[in-house]
Coordinates of C-alpha atoms in Angstrom, one line a residue:
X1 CA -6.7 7.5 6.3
X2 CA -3.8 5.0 7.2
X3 CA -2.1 5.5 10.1
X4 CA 1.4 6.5 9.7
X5 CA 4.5 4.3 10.4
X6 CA 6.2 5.1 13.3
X7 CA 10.2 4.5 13.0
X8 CA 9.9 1.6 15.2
X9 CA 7.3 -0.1 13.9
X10 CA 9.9 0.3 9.9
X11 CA 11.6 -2.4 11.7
X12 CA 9.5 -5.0 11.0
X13 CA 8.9 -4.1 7.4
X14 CA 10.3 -5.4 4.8
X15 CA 11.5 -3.4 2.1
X16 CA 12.4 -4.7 -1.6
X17 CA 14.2 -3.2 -4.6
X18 CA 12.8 -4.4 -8.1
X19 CA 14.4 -3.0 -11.3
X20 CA 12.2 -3.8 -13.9
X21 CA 13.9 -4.5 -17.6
X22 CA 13.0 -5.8 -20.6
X23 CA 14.8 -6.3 -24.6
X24 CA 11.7 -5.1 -26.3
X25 CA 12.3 -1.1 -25.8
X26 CA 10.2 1.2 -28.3
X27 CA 13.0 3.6 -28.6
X28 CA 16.1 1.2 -27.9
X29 CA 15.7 -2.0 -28.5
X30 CA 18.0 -4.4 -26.1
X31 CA 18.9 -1.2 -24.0
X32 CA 19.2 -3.2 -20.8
X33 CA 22.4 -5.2 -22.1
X34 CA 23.6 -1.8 -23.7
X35 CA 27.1 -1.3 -22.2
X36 CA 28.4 1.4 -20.7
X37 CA 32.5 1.6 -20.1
X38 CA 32.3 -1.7 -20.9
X39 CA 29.9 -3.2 -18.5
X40 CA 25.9 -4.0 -19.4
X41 CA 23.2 -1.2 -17.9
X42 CA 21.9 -3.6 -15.9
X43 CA 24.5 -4.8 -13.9
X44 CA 25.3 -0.4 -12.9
X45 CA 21.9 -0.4 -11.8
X46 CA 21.9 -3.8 -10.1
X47 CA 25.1 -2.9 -8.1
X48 CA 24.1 0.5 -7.2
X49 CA 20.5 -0.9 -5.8
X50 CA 22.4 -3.9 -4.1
X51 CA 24.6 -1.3 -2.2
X52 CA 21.4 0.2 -0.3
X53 CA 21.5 -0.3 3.3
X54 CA 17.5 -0.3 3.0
X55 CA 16.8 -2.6 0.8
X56 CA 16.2 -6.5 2.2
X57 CA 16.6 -8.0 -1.5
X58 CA 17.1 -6.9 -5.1
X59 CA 15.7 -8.3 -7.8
X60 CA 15.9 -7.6 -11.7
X61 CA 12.3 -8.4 -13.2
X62 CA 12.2 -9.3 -17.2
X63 CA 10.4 -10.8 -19.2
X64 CA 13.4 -11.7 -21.5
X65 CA 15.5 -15.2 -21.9
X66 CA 18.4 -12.7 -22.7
X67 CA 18.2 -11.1 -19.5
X68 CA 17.5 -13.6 -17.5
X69 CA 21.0 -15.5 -18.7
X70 CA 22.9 -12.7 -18.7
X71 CA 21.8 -12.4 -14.8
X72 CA 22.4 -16.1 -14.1
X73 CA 26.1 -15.5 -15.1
X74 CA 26.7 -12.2 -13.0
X75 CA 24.9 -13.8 -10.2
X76 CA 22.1 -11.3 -9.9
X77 CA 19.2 -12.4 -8.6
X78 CA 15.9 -13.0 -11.3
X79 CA 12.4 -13.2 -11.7
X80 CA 11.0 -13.9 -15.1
X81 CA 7.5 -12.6 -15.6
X82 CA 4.7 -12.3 -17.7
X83 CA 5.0 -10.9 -21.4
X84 CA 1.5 -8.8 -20.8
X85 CA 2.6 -6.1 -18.3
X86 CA 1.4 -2.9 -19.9
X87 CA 4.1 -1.2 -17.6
X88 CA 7.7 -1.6 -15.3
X89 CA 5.3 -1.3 -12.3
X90 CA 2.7 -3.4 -13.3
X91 CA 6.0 -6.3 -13.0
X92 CA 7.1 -4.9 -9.9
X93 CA 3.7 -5.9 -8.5
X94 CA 4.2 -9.3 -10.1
X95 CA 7.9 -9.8 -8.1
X96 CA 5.9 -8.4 -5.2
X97 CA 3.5 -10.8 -5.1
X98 CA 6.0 -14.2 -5.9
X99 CA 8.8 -13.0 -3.2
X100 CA 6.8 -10.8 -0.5
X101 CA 7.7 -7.8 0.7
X102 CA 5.9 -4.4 2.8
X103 CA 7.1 -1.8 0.2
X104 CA 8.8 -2.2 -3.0
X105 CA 11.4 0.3 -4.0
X106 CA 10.5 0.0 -8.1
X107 CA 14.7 1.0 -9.4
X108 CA 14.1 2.0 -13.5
X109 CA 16.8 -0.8 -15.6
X110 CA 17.8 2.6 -17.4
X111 CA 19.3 4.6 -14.2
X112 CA 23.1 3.6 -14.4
X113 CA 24.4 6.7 -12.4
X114 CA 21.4 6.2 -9.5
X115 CA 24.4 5.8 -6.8
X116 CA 23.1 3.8 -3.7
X117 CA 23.4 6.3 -1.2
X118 CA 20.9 8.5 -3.4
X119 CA 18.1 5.6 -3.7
X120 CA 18.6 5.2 0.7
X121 CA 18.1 8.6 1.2
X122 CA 15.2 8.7 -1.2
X123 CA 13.9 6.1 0.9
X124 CA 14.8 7.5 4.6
X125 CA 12.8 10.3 3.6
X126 CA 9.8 8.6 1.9
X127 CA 9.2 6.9 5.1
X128 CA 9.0 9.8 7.0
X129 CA 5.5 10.5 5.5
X130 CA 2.3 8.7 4.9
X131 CA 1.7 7.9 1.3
X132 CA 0.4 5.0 -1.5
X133 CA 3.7 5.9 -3.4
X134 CA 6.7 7.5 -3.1
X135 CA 8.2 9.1 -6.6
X136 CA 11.8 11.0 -6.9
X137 CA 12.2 14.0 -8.7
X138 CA 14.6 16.8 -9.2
X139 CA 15.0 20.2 -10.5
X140 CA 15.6 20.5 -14.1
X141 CA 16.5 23.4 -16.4
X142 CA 14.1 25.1 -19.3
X143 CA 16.0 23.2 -22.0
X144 CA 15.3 19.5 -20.4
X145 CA 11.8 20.3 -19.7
X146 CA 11.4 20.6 -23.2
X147 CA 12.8 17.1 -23.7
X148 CA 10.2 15.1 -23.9
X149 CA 11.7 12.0 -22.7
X150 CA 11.8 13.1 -19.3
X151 CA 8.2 13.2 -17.5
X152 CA 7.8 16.5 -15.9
X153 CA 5.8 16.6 -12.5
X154 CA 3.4 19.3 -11.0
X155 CA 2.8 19.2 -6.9
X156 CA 0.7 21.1 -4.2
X157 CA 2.1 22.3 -1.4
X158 CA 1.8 19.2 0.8
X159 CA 4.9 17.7 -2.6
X160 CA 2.1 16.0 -3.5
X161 CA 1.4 15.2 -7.1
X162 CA -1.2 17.2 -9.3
X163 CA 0.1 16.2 -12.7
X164 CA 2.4 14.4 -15.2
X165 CA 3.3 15.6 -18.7
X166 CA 5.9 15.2 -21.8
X167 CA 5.4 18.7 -22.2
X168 CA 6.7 21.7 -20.6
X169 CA 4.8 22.0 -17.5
X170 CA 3.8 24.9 -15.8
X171 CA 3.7 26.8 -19.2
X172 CA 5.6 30.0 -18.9
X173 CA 2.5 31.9 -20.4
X174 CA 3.8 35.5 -19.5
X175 CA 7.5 34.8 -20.1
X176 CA 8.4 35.6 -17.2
X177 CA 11.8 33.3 -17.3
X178 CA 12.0 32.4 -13.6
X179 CA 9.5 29.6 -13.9
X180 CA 11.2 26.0 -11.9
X181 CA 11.0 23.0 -13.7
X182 CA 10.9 19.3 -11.8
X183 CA 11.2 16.0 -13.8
X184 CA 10.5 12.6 -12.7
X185 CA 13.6 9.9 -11.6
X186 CA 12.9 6.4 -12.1
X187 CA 12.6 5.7 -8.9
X188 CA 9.2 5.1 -6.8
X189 CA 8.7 3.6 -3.5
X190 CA 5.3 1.0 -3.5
X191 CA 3.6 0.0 0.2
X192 CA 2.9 -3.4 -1.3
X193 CA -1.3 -3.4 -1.3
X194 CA -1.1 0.3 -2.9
X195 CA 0.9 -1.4 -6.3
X196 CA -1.6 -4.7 -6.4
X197 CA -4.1 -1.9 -7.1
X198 CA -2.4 0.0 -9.3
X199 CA -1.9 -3.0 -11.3
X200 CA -5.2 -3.8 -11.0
X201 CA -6.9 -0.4 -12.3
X202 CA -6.5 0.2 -16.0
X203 CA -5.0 2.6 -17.6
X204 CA -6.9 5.9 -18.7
X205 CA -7.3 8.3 -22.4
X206 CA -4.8 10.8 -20.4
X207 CA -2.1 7.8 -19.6
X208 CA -2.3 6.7 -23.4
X209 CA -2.2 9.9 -24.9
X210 CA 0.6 10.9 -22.8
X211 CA 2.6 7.7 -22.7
X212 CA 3.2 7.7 -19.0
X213 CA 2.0 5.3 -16.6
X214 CA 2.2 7.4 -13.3
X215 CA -0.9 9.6 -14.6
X216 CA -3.0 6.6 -13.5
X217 CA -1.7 7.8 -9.9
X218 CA -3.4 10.9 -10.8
X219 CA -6.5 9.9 -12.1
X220 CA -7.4 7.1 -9.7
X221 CA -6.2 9.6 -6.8
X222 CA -3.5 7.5 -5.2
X223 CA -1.7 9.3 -2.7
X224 CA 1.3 10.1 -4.2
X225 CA 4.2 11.4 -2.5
X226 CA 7.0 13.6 -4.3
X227 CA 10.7 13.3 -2.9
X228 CA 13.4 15.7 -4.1
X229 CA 16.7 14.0 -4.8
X230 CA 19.5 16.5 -4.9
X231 CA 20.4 15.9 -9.1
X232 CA 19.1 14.3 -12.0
X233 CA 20.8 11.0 -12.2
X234 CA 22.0 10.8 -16.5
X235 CA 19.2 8.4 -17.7
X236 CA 19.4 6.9 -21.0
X237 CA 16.4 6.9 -23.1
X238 CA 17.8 6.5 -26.6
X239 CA 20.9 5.2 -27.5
X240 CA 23.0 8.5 -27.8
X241 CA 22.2 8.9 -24.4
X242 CA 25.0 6.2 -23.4
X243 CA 27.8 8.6 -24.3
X244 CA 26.2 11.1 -21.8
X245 CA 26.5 8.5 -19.4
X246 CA 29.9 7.1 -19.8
X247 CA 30.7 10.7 -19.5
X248 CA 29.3 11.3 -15.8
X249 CA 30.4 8.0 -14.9
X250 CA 34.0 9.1 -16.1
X251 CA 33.5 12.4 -14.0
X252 CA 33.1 9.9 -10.8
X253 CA 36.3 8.2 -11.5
X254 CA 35.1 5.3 -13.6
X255 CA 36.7 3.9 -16.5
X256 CA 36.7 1.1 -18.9
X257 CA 39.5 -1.4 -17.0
X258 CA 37.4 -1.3 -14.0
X259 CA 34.2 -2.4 -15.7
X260 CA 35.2 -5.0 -17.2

């Protein structure tokens, strides 16, 4: 078993934040450069990971010319990468291994309302605890669980992770309508050698049938690590999900003239 960090010894450690993104989405092509109140996804999520008192260095990781100019122009430091990652964390590992770094805090390109202070206290608390990975979640009602963009998560009692689904999991079998529902953020926090393996281990029937990476964690028994964040951040998986966005960004006091 590895020994556990103690807070001291986190001094030493270097922690960066990848947000993986590329133009070629299945169900949004280009979603990255989608705009919100005027301003591209990216650049949210980039500004909301550079404000993180925990993180040494952010980087956006793509695979896309598009991208990559669009960062050049804002200033936000790039890494292209290869075309043949099966996965966001499979680049992560790939920045990893070009710039360094003792953990990598993996930041999903599609989390524009992941506030910074949310992704350090996610972090604080991961490092508290021994672990291969670190993955936010939250507490979700009966209708999102039923949405089967969001990856729901099963734990033991040590919040560590049994299972991943699309589907509604645990099954309310006996109806008993006071079953608690967590789903997955976009968020994940590497030690560096744990995501060279992962990217090193390939993917399994349950991954593929599933469509989610993270049940690799399961099958391969990683240690994985579940962190409860206080909300849901609004992700958007498909475009109509950018009006529900704009609209919790517009709760927060953010408008079009100061995006722009």
């Amino acid at each position: 078993m590895k020994a556990m960090l103690e807070p001291e010894q986190l001094a030493g450690q270097r922690v960066i934040g990848v947000i993986p993104a590329r133009m070629a989405s299945s169900r949004f092509f280009g979603k990255p450069l989608a705009k919100i109140l005027g301003k591209e996804m990216i650049g949210w999520v980039y500004e909301n990971a550079a404000s993180c008192s925990t993180l040494d260095e952010v980087y956006v990781a793509t695979d896309g010319e598009e991208i990559s100019e669009y960062c050049k122009r804002q200033g936000i430091p790039c890494v292209m990468t290869s075309p043949d990652h099966r996965n966001c964390s499979e680049r992560s590992n790939e920045v990893c291994r070009k710039v360094g770094g003792d953990f990598v805090a993996e930041i999903q390109g599609d989390e524009p309302t992941l506030e910074g202070d949310a992704i350090d206290a996610f972090i604080q608390e991961s490092l508290e605890s021994d672990f291969d990975v670190a993955l936010a979640y939250a507490e979700i009602s009966p209708v999102d669980a039923k949405n089967a963009h969001i990856v729901k998560v099963a734990m033991d009692h040590r919040s560590r992770a049994l299972f991943f689904s699309r589907f509604a999991i645990p099954h309310d079998f006996k109806g008993r309508k006071n079953v608690s529902y967590y789903g997955q953020v976009g968020l994940y926090l590497w030690r560096a050698a744990a995501l060279e393996r992962f990217a090193a281990t390939e993917p399994s029937d349950l991954e593929v049938a599933e469509d989610t990476h993270v049940l690799r964690l399961a099958v391969n028994h990683f240690d994985s690590l579940l962190v409860q964040v206080d909300h849901a951040p609004v992700g958007v998986d498909v475009p109509e999900d950018i009006h529900h966005a704009e609209s919790y960004l517009k709760q927060k006091g953010f408008d079009e003239a100061h995006c722009i």
